[in-house]
Amino acid sequence: MPHRAKDAGFFALAGLWEHWQDVEAGKKIDSCTVITTRANEEVAELHDRMPVIIGKEDFDLWLEVNSPRNDSEEVIKRI
């Protein structure tokens, strides 16, 4: 049986996207990554990592802090 959000509502995965240009190679590059964390109990049976899930109540917060201006060690400290 497929897994879904407990409330069957929307959720998002935390990720980063970047567009940059390699001037030397003359290429424009789009790249992205999914941010992972330790697996919860359900996923741990399959793998030790899982994507960070952003609940709909935190969409605005994630989009607000997901800025290249936030480039310091402070953003990776455990809260």
Rosetta silent file (secondary structure, phi, psi, omega in degrees, C-alpha in Angstrom):
SEQUENCE: MPHRAKDAGFFALAGLWEHWQDVEAGKKIDSCTVITTRANEEVAELHDRMPVIIGKEDFDLWLEVNSPRNDSEEVIKRI
SCORE:     score description
SCORE:     0.000 S_00000001
   1 L     0.000  130.926 -179.550    0.000    0.000    0.000 S_00000001
   2 L   -66.640  147.866  176.805    1.464    3.423   -0.926 S_00000001
   3 L   -88.893  151.004  176.707    2.330    5.827    1.870 S_00000001
   4 L  -149.227  169.062  178.617    0.875    9.322    2.029 S_00000001
   5 L   -57.386  142.173 -176.735    0.734   12.255    4.426 S_00000001
   6 L   -55.762  -37.683 -179.897   -1.234   11.297    7.554 S_00000001
   7 L   -91.669    5.662 -179.172   -3.807   14.041    6.925 S_00000001
   8 L    59.428   19.531  178.961   -3.785   13.280    3.152 S_00000001
   9 L   -93.943 -170.597 -179.585   -2.937   16.950    2.603 S_00000001
  10 L   -77.708  149.885  170.324   -0.171   18.660    0.723 S_00000001
  11 E  -151.095  164.163 -179.321    3.471   18.510    1.706 S_00000001
  12 E  -132.875  159.252  175.199    6.730   19.483    0.054 S_00000001
  13 E  -101.673  137.214  178.705   10.290   18.229    0.139 S_00000001
  14 L   -70.071  130.717  179.249   13.054   20.620    1.157 S_00000001
  15 E  -154.607  168.964  178.182   15.375   21.303   -1.712 S_00000001
  16 E  -127.430  143.882  179.842   17.664   23.860   -3.241 S_00000001
  17 E  -130.375  141.832  179.266   17.792   25.062   -6.824 S_00000001
  18 E  -144.710  141.310  174.258   20.503   27.115   -8.491 S_00000001
  19 E  -119.790  126.930  178.472   21.068   28.589  -11.932 S_00000001
  20 E  -148.717  166.860 -177.356   24.586   29.650  -12.837 S_00000001
  21 E  -121.091  127.486  174.230   26.813   30.150  -15.822 S_00000001
  22 E   -87.931   98.607 -174.990   30.180   28.511  -16.377 S_00000001
  23 L   -62.016  -42.468 -178.113   31.870   31.350  -18.232 S_00000001
  24 L   -62.791  -41.338 -178.844   34.939   29.321  -19.195 S_00000001
  25 L   -89.194  -10.766 -179.040   32.903   26.492  -20.731 S_00000001
  26 L    67.690   33.761 -178.293   30.193   28.821  -22.020 S_00000001
  27 E  -118.192  142.806  170.043   27.448   26.753  -20.406 S_00000001
  28 E   -97.244  133.558 -174.219   24.372   27.701  -18.426 S_00000001
  29 E  -125.849  128.128  170.875   23.731   25.195  -15.657 S_00000001
  30 E  -108.237  129.412  179.047   20.580   24.504  -13.662 S_00000001
  31 E  -136.305  156.719  178.276   21.092   22.250  -10.673 S_00000001
  32 E  -150.008  161.764  177.816   19.004   21.070   -7.762 S_00000001
  33 E  -148.605  150.043  173.752   19.249   18.884   -4.698 S_00000001
  34 E  -101.236  130.282 -179.847   16.860   17.353   -2.187 S_00000001
  35 L   -82.872  133.948 -177.321   17.845   17.902    1.441 S_00000001
  36 E  -115.479  166.492  178.517   17.821   14.731    3.543 S_00000001
  37 E  -146.310  178.056  174.744   17.683   13.832    7.224 S_00000001
  38 E   -61.261  142.655 -178.528   17.682   10.711    9.390 S_00000001
  39 L   -68.919  145.109  172.798   14.812    8.416    8.470 S_00000001
  40 L   -78.138 -179.865 -174.801   11.707    8.260   10.633 S_00000001
  41 H   -59.101  -40.935 -178.072   10.478    4.880   11.934 S_00000001
  42 H   -66.196  -44.444 -176.054    8.465    4.038    8.815 S_00000001
  43 H   -78.099  -28.148 -176.612   11.222    4.841    6.329 S_00000001
  44 H   -57.606  -24.503  177.306   14.043    3.404    8.470 S_00000001
  45 L   -65.439  -25.115 -177.322   12.938   -0.081    7.473 S_00000001
  46 L  -102.538  -36.316 -175.055   14.001    0.806    3.909 S_00000001
  47 L  -161.361  157.224 -178.295   16.844    3.305    4.301 S_00000001
  48 L   -85.783   -6.944  179.381   18.659    5.363    6.942 S_00000001
  49 E  -125.031  157.795  175.329   17.974    8.716    5.184 S_00000001
  50 E  -154.004  159.565  177.550   14.847   10.398    3.866 S_00000001
  51 E   -64.321  146.841  172.335   13.916   13.771    2.337 S_00000001
  52 L   -71.990  125.486 -179.084   13.147   16.611    4.742 S_00000001
  53 E   -98.275  130.503  178.152    9.377   17.099    4.559 S_00000001
  54 E  -104.610  118.599  177.412    7.981   20.629    4.775 S_00000001
  55 E   -73.471  155.746 -175.919    4.392   20.791    6.053 S_00000001
  56 H   -60.274  -26.259  178.037    2.002   23.258    4.391 S_00000001
  57 H   -70.040  -15.239 -179.437    2.016   25.391    7.555 S_00000001
  58 H  -109.849    4.972 -179.898    5.762   25.935    6.985 S_00000001
  59 H   -54.004  -51.646 -176.912    5.756   26.617    3.211 S_00000001
  60 H   -62.163  -42.120  179.292    6.079   30.401    3.653 S_00000001
  61 H   -61.391  -46.072  179.885    8.811   30.050    6.270 S_00000001
  62 H   -60.378  -45.457 -178.285   10.824   27.695    4.050 S_00000001
  63 H   -67.334  -29.891  179.175   10.522   29.987    1.046 S_00000001
  64 H   -71.488  -42.360 -176.970   11.495   32.983    3.187 S_00000001
  65 H   -87.108  -12.732 -178.934   14.706   31.433    4.592 S_00000001
  66 L   -82.164   71.896 -176.454   15.636   29.633    1.372 S_00000001
  67 L  -133.816  141.472  178.219   17.742   32.509    0.089 S_00000001
  68 L   -64.305  -15.143  175.570   21.372   32.688   -1.056 S_00000001
  69 L   -66.856  -22.748  179.715   21.760   35.644    1.311 S_00000001
  70 L   -91.092   75.683 -175.506   21.603   33.068    4.127 S_00000001
  71 L  -124.778   77.885  179.394   25.085   31.676    3.598 S_00000001
  72 L  -152.663  170.611  178.195   26.698   31.074    6.964 S_00000001
  73 H   -64.223  -23.375 -178.733   27.346   28.346    9.515 S_00000001
  74 H   -56.964  -33.179 -175.574   24.306   29.615   11.419 S_00000001
  75 H   -75.397  -10.919  178.868   21.944   27.956    8.933 S_00000001
  76 H  -110.660    4.544  178.230   23.253   24.450    9.691 S_00000001
  77 L   -74.405  140.187  177.624   23.246   24.656   13.498 S_00000001
  78 L   -66.551  135.697  179.885   20.827   22.325   15.264 S_00000001
  79 L   -93.041    0.000    0.000   17.867   24.193   16.758 S_00000001
